[in-house]
Tab-separated table of C-alpha atoms in Angstrom:
chain	number	residue	atom	x	y	z
W	154	MET	CA	-24.722	246.404	-159.478
W	155	GLU	CA	-27.725	244.255	-158.853
W	156	GLY	CA	-30.807	244.916	-156.850
W	157	PRO	CA	-32.376	245.984	-154.785
W	158	ILE	CA	-32.885	242.577	-153.283
W	159	PRO	CA	-35.402	242.163	-150.449
W	160	CYS	CA	-33.863	241.426	-147.050
W	161	GLY	CA	-33.805	237.807	-146.010
W	162	VAL	CA	-32.155	236.483	-149.173
W	163	ASN	CA	-29.061	234.558	-148.136
W	164	ASP	CA	-25.624	234.745	-149.742
W	165	ILE	CA	-25.820	231.418	-151.543
W	166	SER	CA	-29.105	232.386	-153.187
W	167	MET	CA	-27.587	235.680	-154.317
W	168	TYR	CA	-24.500	233.833	-155.546
W	169	LYS	CA	-26.680	231.581	-157.682
W	170	GLY	CA	-28.874	234.400	-158.953
W	171	GLY	CA	-32.108	233.264	-157.323
W	172	PHE	CA	-34.041	233.800	-154.154
W	173	ASP	CA	-34.508	230.181	-153.092
W	174	GLY	CA	-30.977	228.774	-153.523
W	175	SER	CA	-31.551	227.222	-156.954
W	176	VAL	CA	-29.518	228.327	-159.921
W	177	LYS	CA	-31.670	230.855	-161.780
W	178	ASP	CA	-29.538	233.294	-163.689
W	179	LYS	CA	-26.889	232.166	-166.165
W	180	GLY	CA	-25.181	235.551	-165.619
W	181	ALA	CA	-24.942	234.959	-161.857
W	182	LEU	CA	-21.669	235.021	-160.021
W	183	TYR	CA	-22.024	231.238	-159.633
W	184	TYR	CA	-21.098	230.860	-163.291
W	185	LYS	CA	-18.378	233.488	-163.318
W	186	VAL	CA	-16.218	232.564	-160.331
W	187	LYS	CA	-15.734	229.652	-158.055
W	188	ASP	CA	-15.973	230.111	-154.314
W	189	SER	CA	-14.999	227.672	-151.602
W	190	GLY	CA	-16.507	229.983	-149.020
W	191	PHE	CA	-20.024	228.661	-149.667
W	192	VAL	CA	-20.744	225.308	-148.062
W	193	GLY	CA	-22.496	222.954	-150.433
W	194	VAL	CA	-21.376	224.746	-153.585
W	195	PRO	CA	-19.052	222.514	-155.599
W	196	LYS	CA	-17.198	225.358	-157.319
W	197	GLN	CA	-14.088	226.745	-155.637
W	198	LEU	CA	-12.426	230.146	-155.710
W	199	THR	CA	-8.781	230.738	-155.090
W	200	THR	CA	-8.506	231.244	-151.362
W	201	THR	CA	-5.409	231.253	-149.241
W	202	ARG	CA	-4.194	227.705	-148.759
W	203	TYR	CA	-1.379	226.340	-146.645
W	204	ALA	CA	0.391	225.067	-149.773
W	205	HIS	CA	0.407	228.467	-151.492
W	206	SER	CA	3.646	230.305	-151.847
W	207	LYS	CA	4.267	233.434	-149.801
W	208	GLU	CA	3.895	235.517	-152.971
W	209	MET	CA	0.494	233.980	-153.785
W	210	LYS	CA	-0.748	234.585	-150.254
W	211	GLU	CA	0.369	238.209	-150.476
W	212	LEU	CA	-1.381	238.657	-153.824
W	213	ILE	CA	-4.634	237.255	-152.438
W	214	ALA	CA	-4.339	239.447	-149.340
W	215	ARG	CA	-3.806	242.539	-151.504
W	216	ALA	CA	-6.826	241.689	-153.663
W	217	LYS	CA	-8.991	241.336	-150.547
W	218	ALA	CA	-7.618	244.587	-149.109
W	219	ARG	CA	-8.316	246.391	-152.388
W	220	GLN	CA	-11.946	245.255	-152.306
W	221	GLU	CA	-12.254	246.356	-148.676
W	222	SER	CA	-10.818	249.739	-149.683
W	223	PHE	CA	-13.641	250.108	-152.212
W	224	ASN	CA	-16.207	248.975	-149.651
W	225	SER	CA	-14.873	251.545	-147.186
W	226	ARG	CA	-15.276	254.308	-149.742
W	227	MET	CA	-18.881	253.259	-150.281
W	228	SER	CA	-19.664	253.184	-146.571
W	229	ARG	CA	-18.348	256.729	-146.045
W	230	PHE	CA	-21.678	257.871	-147.428
W	231	ASN	CA	-24.044	257.772	-144.475
W	232	VAL	CA	-26.961	256.861	-146.700
W	233	LEU	CA	-25.358	253.439	-147.146
W	234	LYS	CA	-23.682	253.185	-143.742
W	235	SER	CA	-26.797	252.720	-141.681
W	236	ARG	CA	-30.339	251.416	-142.058
W	237	PHE	CA	-32.109	252.983	-145.014
W	238	ARG	CA	-35.222	254.836	-143.771
W	239	HIS	CA	-36.180	257.056	-146.680
W	240	GLY	CA	-39.451	256.928	-148.621
W	241	LYS	CA	-42.882	255.607	-147.772
W	242	GLY	CA	-43.866	252.115	-148.770
W	243	THR	CA	-41.668	249.171	-149.600
W	244	GLN	CA	-41.375	249.748	-153.357
W	245	LYS	CA	-40.603	253.463	-152.960
W	246	ARG	CA	-37.900	252.626	-150.388
W	247	LEU	CA	-36.385	250.003	-152.683
W	248	ASP	CA	-36.393	252.444	-155.602
W	249	LEU	CA	-34.773	255.197	-153.502
W	250	HIS	CA	-32.193	252.818	-152.057
W	251	LYS	CA	-31.258	251.676	-155.564
W	252	SER	CA	-30.922	255.309	-156.716
W	253	CYS	CA	-28.761	256.210	-153.720
W	254	THR	CA	-26.529	253.167	-154.154
W	255	GLU	CA	-26.047	253.871	-157.862
W	256	ALA	CA	-25.291	257.543	-157.153
W	257	VAL	CA	-22.684	256.606	-154.545
W	258	CYS	CA	-21.108	254.104	-156.961
W	259	VAL	CA	-20.865	256.793	-159.625
W	260	ILE	CA	-19.272	259.245	-157.169
W	261	VAL	CA	-16.770	256.660	-155.907
W	262	HIS	CA	-15.962	255.592	-159.490
W	263	TYR	CA	-15.459	259.234	-160.509
W	264	GLY	CA	-13.028	259.657	-157.613
W	265	MET	CA	-11.156	256.523	-158.657
W	266	GLU	CA	-10.729	257.904	-162.182
W	267	ASN	CA	-9.786	261.407	-161.062
W	268	GLY	CA	-6.988	261.339	-158.561
W	269	SER	CA	-7.909	258.691	-156.020
W	270	PRO	CA	-7.505	255.279	-157.673
W	271	LEU	CA	-7.511	252.010	-155.803
W	272	PHE	CA	-4.036	250.605	-155.314
W	273	GLU	CA	-2.698	248.043	-157.758
W	274	VAL	CA	-2.908	244.364	-156.858
């Protein structure tokens, strides 16, 4: 988990670990995976390609579906499903949003370890 990040930061900046699109953080996702979904980023992730075998395409589809299953579990908590309006002042709101997000992650993770795991890829 990372954040909270102020609104207005685009995906490529987040991917590179900075707020202005430059590479800032050596621990950023930019250095850990390669993603062809970002225009202008030379690194490439394994995405479904025409030349892939049926089995590879199914594996990629299952991995994407597994991530969406996790995202769905997170969004079941209304505090993360809609606009966050708790707290007064920007910093207090960011702190509360971080706490809520971390709490939901812990609850979802607990459920995954105790009877409701994500399906295998």
